[in-house]
Coordinates of C-alpha atoms (C1' of nucleotides) in Angstrom, one line a residue:
Chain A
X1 CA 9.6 6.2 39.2
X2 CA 8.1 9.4 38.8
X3 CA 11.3 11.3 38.5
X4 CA 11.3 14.0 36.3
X5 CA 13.6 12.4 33.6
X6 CA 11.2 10.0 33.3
X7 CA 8.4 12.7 33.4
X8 CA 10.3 14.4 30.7
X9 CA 11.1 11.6 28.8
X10 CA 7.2 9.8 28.9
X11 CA 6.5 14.0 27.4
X12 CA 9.1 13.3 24.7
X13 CA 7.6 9.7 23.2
X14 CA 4.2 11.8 23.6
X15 CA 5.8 14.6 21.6
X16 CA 7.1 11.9 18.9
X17 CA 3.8 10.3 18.6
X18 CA 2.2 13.0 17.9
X19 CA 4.4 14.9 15.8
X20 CA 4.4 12.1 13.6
X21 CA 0.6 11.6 13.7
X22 CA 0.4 14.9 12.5
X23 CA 3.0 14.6 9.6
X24 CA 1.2 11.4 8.5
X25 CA -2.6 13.6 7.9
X26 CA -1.2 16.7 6.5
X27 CA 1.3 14.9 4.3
X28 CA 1.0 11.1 3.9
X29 CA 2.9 7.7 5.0
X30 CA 5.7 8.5 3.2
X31 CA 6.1 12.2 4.5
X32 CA 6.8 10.6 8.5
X33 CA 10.3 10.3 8.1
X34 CA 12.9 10.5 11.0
X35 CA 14.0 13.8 9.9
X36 CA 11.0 15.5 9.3
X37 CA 9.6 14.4 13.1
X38 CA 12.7 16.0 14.4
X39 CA 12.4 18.6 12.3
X40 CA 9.4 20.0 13.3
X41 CA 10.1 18.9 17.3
X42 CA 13.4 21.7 17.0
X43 CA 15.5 18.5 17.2
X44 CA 17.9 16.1 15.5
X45 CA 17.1 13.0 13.9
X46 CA 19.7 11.1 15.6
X47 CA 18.3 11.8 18.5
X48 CA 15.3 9.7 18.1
X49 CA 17.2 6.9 18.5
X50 CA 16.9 7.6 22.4
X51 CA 13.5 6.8 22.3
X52 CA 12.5 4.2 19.1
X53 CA 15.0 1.2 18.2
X54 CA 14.4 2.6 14.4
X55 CA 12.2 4.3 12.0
X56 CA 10.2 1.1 12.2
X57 CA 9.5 0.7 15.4
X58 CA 8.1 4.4 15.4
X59 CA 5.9 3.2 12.8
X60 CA 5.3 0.7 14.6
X61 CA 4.1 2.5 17.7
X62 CA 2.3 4.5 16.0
X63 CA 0.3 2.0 14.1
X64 CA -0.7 1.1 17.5
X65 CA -1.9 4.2 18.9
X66 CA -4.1 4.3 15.9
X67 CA -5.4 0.8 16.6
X68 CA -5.9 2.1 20.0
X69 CA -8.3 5.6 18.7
X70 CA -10.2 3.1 16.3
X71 CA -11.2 1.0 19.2
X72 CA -11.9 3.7 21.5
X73 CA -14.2 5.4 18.9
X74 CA -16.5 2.0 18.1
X75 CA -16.2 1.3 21.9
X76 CA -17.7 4.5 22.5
X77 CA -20.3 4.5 19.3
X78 CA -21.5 1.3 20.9
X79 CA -22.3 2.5 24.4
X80 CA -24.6 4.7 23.0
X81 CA -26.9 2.6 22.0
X82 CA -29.1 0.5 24.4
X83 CA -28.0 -2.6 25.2
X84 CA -30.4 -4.9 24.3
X85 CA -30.3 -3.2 20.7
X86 CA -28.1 -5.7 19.1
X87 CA -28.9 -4.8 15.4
X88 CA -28.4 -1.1 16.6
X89 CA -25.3 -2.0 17.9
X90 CA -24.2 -3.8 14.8
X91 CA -25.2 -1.0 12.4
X92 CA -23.4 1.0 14.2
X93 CA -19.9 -0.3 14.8
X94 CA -20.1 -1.4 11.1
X95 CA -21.0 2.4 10.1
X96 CA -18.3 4.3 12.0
X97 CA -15.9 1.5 11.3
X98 CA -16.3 2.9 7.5
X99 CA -16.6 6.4 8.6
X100 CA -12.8 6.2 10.8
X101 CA -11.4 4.7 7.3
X102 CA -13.0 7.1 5.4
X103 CA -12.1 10.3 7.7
X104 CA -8.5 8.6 7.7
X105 CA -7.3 7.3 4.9
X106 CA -3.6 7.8 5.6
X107 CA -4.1 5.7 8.4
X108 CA -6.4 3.2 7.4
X109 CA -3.5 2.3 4.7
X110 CA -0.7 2.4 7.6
X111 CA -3.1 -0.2 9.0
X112 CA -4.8 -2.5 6.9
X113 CA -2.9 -1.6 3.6
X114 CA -0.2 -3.9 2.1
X115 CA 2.4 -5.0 4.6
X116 CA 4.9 -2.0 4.5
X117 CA 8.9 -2.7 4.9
X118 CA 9.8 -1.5 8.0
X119 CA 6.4 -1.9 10.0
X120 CA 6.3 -5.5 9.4
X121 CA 8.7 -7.0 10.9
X122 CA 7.9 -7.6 14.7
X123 CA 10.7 -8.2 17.1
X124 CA 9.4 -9.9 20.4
X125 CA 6.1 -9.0 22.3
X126 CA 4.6 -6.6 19.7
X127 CA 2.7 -3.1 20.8
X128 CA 0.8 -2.7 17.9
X129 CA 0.0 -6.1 17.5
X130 CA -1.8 -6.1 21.0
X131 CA -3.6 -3.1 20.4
X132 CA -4.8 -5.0 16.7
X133 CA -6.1 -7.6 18.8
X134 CA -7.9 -5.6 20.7
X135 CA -9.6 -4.1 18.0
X136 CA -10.0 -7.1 16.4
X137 CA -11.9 -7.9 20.0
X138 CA -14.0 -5.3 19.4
X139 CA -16.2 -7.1 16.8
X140 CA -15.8 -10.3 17.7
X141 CA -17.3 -9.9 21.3
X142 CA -19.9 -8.1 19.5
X143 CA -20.3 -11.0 17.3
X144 CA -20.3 -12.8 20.5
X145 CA -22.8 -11.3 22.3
X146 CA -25.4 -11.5 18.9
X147 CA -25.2 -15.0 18.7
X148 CA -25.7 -15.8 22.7
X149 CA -28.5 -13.2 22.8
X150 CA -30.2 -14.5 20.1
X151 CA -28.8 -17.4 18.4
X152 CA -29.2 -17.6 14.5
X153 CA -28.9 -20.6 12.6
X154 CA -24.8 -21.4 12.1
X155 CA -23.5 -25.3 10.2
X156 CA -22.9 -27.8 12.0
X157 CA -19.5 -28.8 12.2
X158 CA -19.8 -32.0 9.5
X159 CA -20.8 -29.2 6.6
X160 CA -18.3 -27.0 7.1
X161 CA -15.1 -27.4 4.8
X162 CA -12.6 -29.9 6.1
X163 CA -9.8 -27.6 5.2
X164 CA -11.1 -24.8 7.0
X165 CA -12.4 -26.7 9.8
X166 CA -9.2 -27.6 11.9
X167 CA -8.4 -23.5 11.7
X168 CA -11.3 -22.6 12.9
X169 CA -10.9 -25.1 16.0
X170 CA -7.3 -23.9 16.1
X171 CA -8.2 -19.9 16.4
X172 CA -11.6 -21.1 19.0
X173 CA -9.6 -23.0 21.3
X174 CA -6.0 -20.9 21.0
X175 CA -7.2 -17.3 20.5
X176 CA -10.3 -16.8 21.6
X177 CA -10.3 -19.5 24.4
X178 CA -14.2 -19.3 24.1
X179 CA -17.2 -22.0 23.6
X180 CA -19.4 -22.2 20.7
X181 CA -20.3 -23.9 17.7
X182 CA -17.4 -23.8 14.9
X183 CA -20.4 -22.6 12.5
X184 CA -20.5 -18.8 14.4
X185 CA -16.6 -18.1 13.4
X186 CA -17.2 -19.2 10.3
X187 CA -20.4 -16.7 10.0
X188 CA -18.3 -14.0 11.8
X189 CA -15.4 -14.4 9.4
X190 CA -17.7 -14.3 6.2
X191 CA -19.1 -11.1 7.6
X192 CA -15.6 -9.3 8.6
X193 CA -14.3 -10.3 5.3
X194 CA -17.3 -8.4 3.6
X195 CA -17.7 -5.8 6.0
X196 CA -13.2 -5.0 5.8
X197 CA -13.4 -6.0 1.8
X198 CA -15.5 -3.3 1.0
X199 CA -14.0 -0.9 3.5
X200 CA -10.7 -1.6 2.0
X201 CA -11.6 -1.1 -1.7
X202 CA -13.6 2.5 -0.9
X203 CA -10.5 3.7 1.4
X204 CA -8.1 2.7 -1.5
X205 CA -10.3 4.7 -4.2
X206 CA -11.1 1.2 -6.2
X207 CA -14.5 1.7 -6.6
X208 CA -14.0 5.1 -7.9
X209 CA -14.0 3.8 -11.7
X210 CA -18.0 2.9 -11.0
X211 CA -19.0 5.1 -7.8
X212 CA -18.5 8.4 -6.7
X213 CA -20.5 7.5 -3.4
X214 CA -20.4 3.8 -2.1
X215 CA -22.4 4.7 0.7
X216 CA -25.1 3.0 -0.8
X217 CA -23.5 -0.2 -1.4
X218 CA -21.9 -0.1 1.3
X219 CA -25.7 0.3 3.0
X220 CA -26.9 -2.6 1.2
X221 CA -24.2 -4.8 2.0
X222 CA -25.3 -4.5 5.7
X223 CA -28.9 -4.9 4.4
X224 CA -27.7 -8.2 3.1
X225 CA -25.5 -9.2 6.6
X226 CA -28.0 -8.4 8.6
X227 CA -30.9 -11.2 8.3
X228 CA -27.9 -13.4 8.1
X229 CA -27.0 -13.2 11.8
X230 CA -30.5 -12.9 13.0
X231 CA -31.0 -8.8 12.8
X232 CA -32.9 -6.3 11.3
X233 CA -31.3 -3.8 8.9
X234 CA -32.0 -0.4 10.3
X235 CA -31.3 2.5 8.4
X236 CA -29.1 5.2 9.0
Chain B
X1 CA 9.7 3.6 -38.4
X2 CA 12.0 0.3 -38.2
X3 CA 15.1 2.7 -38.1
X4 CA 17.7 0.6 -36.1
X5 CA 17.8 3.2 -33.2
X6 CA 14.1 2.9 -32.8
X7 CA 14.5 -1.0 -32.4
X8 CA 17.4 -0.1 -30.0
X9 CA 15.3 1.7 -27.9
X10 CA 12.5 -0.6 -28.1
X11 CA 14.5 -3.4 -27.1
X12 CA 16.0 -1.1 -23.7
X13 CA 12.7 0.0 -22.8
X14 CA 11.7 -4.1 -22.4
X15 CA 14.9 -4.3 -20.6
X16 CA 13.7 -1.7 -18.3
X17 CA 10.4 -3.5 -17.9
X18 CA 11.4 -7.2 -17.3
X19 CA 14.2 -5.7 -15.1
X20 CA 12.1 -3.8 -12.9
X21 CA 9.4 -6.5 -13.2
X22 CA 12.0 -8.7 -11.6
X23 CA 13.3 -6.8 -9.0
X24 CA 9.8 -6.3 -8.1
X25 CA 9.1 -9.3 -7.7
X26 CA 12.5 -10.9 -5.6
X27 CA 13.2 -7.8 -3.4
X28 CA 9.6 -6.4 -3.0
X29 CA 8.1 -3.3 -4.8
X30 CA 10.6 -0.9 -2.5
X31 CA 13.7 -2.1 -4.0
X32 CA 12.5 -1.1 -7.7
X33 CA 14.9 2.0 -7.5
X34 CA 16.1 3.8 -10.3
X35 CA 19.7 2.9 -9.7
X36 CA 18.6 -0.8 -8.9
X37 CA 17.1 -1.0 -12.2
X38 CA 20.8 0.7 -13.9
X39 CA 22.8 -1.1 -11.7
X40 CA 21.2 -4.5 -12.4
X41 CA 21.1 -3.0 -16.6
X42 CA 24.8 -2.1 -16.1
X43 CA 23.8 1.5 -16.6
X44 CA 23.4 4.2 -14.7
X45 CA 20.5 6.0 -13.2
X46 CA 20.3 9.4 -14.8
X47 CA 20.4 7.4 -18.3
X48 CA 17.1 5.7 -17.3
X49 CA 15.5 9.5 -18.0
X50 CA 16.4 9.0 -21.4
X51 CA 13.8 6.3 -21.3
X52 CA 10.9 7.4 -18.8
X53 CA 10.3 10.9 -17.1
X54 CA 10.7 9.6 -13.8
X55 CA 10.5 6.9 -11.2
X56 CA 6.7 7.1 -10.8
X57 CA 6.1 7.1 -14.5
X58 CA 8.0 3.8 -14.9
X59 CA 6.5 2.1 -12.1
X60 CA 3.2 3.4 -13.8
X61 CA 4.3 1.6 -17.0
X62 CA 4.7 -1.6 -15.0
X63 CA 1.3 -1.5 -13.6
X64 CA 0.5 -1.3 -17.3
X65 CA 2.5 -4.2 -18.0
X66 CA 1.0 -6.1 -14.8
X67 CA -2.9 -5.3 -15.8
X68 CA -2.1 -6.5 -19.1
X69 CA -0.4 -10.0 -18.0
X70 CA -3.0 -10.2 -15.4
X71 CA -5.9 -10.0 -18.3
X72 CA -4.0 -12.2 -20.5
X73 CA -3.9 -14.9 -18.1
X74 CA -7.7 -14.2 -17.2
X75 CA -8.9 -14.2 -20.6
X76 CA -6.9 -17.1 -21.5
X77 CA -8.3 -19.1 -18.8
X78 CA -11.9 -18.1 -19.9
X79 CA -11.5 -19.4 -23.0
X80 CA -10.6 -22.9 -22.1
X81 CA -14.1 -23.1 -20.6
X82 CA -17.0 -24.2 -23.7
X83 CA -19.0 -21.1 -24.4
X84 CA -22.1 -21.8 -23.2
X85 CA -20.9 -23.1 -19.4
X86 CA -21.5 -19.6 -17.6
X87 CA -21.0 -20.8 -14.4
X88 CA -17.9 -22.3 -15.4
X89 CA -16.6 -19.4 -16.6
X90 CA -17.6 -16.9 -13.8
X91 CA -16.1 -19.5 -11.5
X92 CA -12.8 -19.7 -13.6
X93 CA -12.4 -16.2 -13.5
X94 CA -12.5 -15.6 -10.0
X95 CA -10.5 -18.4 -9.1
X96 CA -7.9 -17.8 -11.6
X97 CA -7.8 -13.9 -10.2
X98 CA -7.4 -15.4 -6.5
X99 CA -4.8 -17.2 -7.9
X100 CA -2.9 -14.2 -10.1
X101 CA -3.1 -12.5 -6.9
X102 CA -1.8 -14.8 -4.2
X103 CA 1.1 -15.7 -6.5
X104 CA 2.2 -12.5 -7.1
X105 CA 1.6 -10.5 -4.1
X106 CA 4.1 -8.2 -4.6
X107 CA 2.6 -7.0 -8.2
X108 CA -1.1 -7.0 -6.5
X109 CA 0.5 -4.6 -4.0
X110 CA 1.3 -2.6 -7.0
X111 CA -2.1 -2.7 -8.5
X112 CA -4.5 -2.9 -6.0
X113 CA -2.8 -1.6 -2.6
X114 CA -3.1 1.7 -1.3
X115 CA -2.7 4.4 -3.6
X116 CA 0.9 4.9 -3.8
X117 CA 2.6 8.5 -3.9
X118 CA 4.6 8.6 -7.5
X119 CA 2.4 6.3 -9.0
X120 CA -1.6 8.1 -8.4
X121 CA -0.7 11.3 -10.1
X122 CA -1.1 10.6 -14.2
X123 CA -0.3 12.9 -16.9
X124 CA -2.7 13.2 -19.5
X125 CA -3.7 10.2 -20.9
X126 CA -2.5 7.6 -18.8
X127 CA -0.8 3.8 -20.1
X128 CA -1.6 2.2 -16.5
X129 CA -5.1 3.2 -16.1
X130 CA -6.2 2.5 -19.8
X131 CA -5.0 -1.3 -19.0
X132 CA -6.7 -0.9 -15.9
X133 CA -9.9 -0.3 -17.9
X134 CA -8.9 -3.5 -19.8
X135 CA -8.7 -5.5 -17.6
X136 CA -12.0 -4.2 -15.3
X137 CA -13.7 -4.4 -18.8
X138 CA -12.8 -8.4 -18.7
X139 CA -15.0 -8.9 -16.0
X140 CA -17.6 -6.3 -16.8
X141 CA -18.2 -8.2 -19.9
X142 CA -18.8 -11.5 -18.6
X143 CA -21.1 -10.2 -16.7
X144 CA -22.9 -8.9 -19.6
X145 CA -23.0 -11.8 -21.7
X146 CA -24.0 -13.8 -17.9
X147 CA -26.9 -11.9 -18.0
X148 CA -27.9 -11.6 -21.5
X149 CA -27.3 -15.4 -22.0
X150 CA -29.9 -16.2 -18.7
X151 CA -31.3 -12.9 -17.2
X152 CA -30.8 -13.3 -13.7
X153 CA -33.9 -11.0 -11.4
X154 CA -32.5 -7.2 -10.8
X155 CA -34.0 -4.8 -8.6
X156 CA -36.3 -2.3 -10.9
X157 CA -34.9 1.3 -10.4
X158 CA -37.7 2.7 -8.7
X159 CA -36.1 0.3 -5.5
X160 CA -32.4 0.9 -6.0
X161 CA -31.1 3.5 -3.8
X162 CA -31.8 7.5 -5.4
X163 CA -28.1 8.2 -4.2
X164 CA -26.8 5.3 -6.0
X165 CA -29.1 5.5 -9.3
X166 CA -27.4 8.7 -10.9
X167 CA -24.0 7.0 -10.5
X168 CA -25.1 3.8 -12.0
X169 CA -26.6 5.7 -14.6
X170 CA -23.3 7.8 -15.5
X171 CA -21.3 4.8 -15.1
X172 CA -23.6 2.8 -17.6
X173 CA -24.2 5.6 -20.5
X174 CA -20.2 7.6 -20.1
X175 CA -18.3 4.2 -19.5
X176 CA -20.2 1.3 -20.3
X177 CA -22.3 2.8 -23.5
X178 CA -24.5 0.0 -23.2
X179 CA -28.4 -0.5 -22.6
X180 CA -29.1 -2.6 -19.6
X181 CA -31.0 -2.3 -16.7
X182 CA -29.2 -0.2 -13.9
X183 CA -30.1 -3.0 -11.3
X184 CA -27.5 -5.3 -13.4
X185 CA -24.8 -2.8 -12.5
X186 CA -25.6 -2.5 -9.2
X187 CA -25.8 -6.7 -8.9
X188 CA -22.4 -6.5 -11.2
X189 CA -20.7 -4.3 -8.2
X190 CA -22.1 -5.5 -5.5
X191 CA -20.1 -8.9 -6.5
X192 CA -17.2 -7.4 -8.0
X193 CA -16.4 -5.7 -4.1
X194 CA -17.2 -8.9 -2.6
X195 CA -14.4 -10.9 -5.0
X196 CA -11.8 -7.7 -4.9
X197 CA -12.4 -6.9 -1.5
X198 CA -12.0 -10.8 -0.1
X199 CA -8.5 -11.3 -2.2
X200 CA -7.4 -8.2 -0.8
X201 CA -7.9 -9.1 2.9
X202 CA -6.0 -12.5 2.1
X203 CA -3.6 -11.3 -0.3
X204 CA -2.3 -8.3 2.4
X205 CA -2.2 -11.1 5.3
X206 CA -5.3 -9.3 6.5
X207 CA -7.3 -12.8 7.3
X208 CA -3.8 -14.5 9.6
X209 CA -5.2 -13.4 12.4
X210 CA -7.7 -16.5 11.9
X211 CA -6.6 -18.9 8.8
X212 CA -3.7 -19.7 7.7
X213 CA -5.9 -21.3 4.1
X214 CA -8.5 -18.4 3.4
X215 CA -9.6 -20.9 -0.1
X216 CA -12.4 -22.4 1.8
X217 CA -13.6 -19.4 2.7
X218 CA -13.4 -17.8 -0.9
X219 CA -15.2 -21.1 -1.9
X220 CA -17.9 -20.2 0.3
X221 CA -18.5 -16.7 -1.1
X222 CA -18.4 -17.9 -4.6
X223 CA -21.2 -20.7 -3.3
X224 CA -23.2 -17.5 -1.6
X225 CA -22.8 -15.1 -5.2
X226 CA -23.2 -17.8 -7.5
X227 CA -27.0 -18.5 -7.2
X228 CA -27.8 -14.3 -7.0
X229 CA -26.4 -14.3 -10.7
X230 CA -28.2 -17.3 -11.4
X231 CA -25.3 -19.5 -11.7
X232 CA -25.0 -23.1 -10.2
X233 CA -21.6 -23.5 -8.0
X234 CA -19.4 -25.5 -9.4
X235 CA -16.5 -27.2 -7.1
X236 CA -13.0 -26.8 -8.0
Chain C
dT1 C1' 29.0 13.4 -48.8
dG2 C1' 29.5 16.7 -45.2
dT3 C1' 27.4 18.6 -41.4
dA4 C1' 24.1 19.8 -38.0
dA5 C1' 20.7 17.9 -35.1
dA6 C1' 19.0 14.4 -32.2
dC7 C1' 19.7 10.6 -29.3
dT8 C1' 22.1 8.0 -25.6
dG9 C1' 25.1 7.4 -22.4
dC10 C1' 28.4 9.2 -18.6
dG11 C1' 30.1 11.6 -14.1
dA12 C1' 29.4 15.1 -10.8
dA13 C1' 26.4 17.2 -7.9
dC14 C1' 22.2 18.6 -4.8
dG15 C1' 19.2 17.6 -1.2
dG16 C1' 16.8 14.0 1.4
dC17 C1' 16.6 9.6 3.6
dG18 C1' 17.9 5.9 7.8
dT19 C1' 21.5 4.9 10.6
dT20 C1' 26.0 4.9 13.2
dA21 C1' 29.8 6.8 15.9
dA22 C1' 32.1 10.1 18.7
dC23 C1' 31.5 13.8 21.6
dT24 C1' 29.3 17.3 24.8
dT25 C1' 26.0 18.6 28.2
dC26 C1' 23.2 18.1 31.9
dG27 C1' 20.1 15.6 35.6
dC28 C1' 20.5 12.9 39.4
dA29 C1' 21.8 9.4 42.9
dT30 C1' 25.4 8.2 46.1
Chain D
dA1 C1' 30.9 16.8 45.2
dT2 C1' 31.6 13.4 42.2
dG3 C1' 30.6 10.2 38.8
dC4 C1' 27.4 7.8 35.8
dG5 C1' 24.1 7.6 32.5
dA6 C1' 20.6 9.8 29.7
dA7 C1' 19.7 13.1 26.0
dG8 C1' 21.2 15.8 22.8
dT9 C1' 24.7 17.4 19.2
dT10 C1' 27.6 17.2 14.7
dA11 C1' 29.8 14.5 11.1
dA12 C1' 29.8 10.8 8.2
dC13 C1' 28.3 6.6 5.3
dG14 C1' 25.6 4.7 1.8
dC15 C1' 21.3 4.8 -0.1
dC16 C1' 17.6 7.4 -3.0
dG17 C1' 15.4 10.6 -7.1
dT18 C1' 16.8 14.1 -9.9
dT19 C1' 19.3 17.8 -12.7
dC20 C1' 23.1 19.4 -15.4
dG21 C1' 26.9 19.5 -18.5
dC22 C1' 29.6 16.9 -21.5
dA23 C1' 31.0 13.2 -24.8
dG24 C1' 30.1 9.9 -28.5
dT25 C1' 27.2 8.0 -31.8
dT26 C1' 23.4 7.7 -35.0
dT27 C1' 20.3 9.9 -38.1
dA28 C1' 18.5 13.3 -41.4
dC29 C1' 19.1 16.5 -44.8
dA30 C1' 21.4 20.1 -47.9

DNA sequence: TGTAAACTGCGAACGGCGTTAACTTCGCAT
DNA sequence: ATGCGAAGTTAACGCCGTTCGCAGTTTACA
């Protein structure tokens, strides 16, 4: 297997990636074209087509390696801080969750932007929808964690939404394959919803009409999450 | 002024709009092409310059168009509600703006997606973004009149954070022009990015991962901001 | 009323895009 | 050494936004 065509070739997808990574800072989503990666590689854009299926995929693949850095950035913020520090922990894969968007716009909007023609489509087993589940993974066994630590109070089943209850189950049993009261998803999703809805709208420039700085709000929002799943807000 | 070229033109430039506004919404915001919009007009594309400067500058007149359908319906809605029923009102609007937004994913794309490249950059005194203003001072104002009707408690300023309090205060006295306490403002965004932030997530297929009916869970947030403002929850 | 200006459309063209097809070149296994 | 498949090329197709020059029509004014 390690032939040197293959060495040569695993170089080249490298090459690609990166290229294209590249493109996408300096010059936006809409700069990473076929012919601009080749482009700047000294190649063809025909060529390509060795390696990705379509300008999609490439996307694609991409979108993944940047799921991949995200997670490997909170994975690392979070081993260093002590593991019995749950609300440290917390603070701080919620903070450099924000400061990745911030620092990377471009890519936050590749990511968690509208669905984009091209990138949305999936065809079989998906790359970068693994490595969003992984990510996704990353908070949740967080979330996880907090709750078995230390439990804080969650509904019981018969007071939560009979609409909502059934998906809950549904994502327990089938995704996360895990036991605990339906009440803790519910309290994880109404914090990921906060904690990504705000993200989002700071990333996108929507709170510029108000805020030149959403820090603060941003701050207080965790202020505000925090008691609710049994921490302490620390500050920064 | 009602010379019959000027009602000539009038009458093409609606064209344009409901044409575009249609492509928009069957073939996705991608397909709104110059020559889609001729083709479709039984034109062609470089006559389309006769009507707007360039692709980005007609896609910023339909944002226009979209903030101002999107405040009709809104303030329509609110008036159906009996004046004095705050709570009824505050619910109406952010139901009625979950409901604009999932039913027209497409246009929220447009609106309040990423920042798109031919549509961020204005000239001078911008169409879009003065229905933007419109349409943000739709909920601003209900806000107002929520907490002049029943004062609702606000953090004094002396406790709000000093990075947030001079943007508040520029936001209140250049935007706003209105005397209020700051810590209204702050309670005023703090909701807004909760509502904006959780349609987003659903709207851009964001919350999939988990539900497949993200209402109850919009429900719920309405049921946690409702008493801050000093509003009762009202069910749907 | 005659005429010049302004407006509105057209076709052709430029460069860029994703993608396909035909063709060459080169690495490598038998 | 030969033959096969991988990796690259060029050429082309049909899209796109945009510009230019030209025609026809409407308007405004002397």
């Amino acid at each position: 297997m390690g032939t040197r065509r293959d060495r040569l070739r695993a170089a080249t997808v490298k090459e690609i990636s990166e290229t294209a990574r590249r493109i996408l800072v300096e010059e936006g989503p809409e700069a990473v074209t076929l012919r601009a990666i080749a482009r700047e590689m000294g190649m063809t854009a025909p060529a390509l087509y060795r390696y990705f299926d379509s300008h999609g995929e490439l996307l694609r693949h991409l979108v993944g390696d940047l799921f991949t850095e995200l997670t490997g950035e909170l994975r690392a913020a979070l081993k260093r801080v002590p593991h019995d520090d749950m609300s440290g922990k917390f603070m701080v894969a919620s903070r450099q969750f924000r400061s990745w968007s911030l620092a990377h716009p471009r890519e936050y909007a590749l990511l968690f932007g509208a669905p984009v023609r091209g990138v949305g489509e999936q065809e079989q087993v998906d790359f970068a929808e693994e490595c969003a589940r992984q990510f996704g993974w990353t908070f949740m066994e967080l979330f996880l964690q907090l709750w078995k630590k230390k439990p804080f109070p969650v509904p019981p089943d018969d007071e939560i939404d009979p609409v909502l209850l059934p998906q809950l189950r549904a994502y327990r049993d089938t995704v996360l394959g895990v036991e605990l009261p339906l009440g803790v998803i519910q309290q994880f999703l109404k914090c990921w919803i906060r904690l990504q809805g705000g993200v989002s709208l700071e990333v996108f420039g929507h709170l510029e009409f108000a805020l030149t700085d959403a820090e603060p709000m941003f701050e207080l929002m965790l202020a505000e999450i925090a008691p609710q799943i049994g921490l302490t807000y620390t500050r920064r």
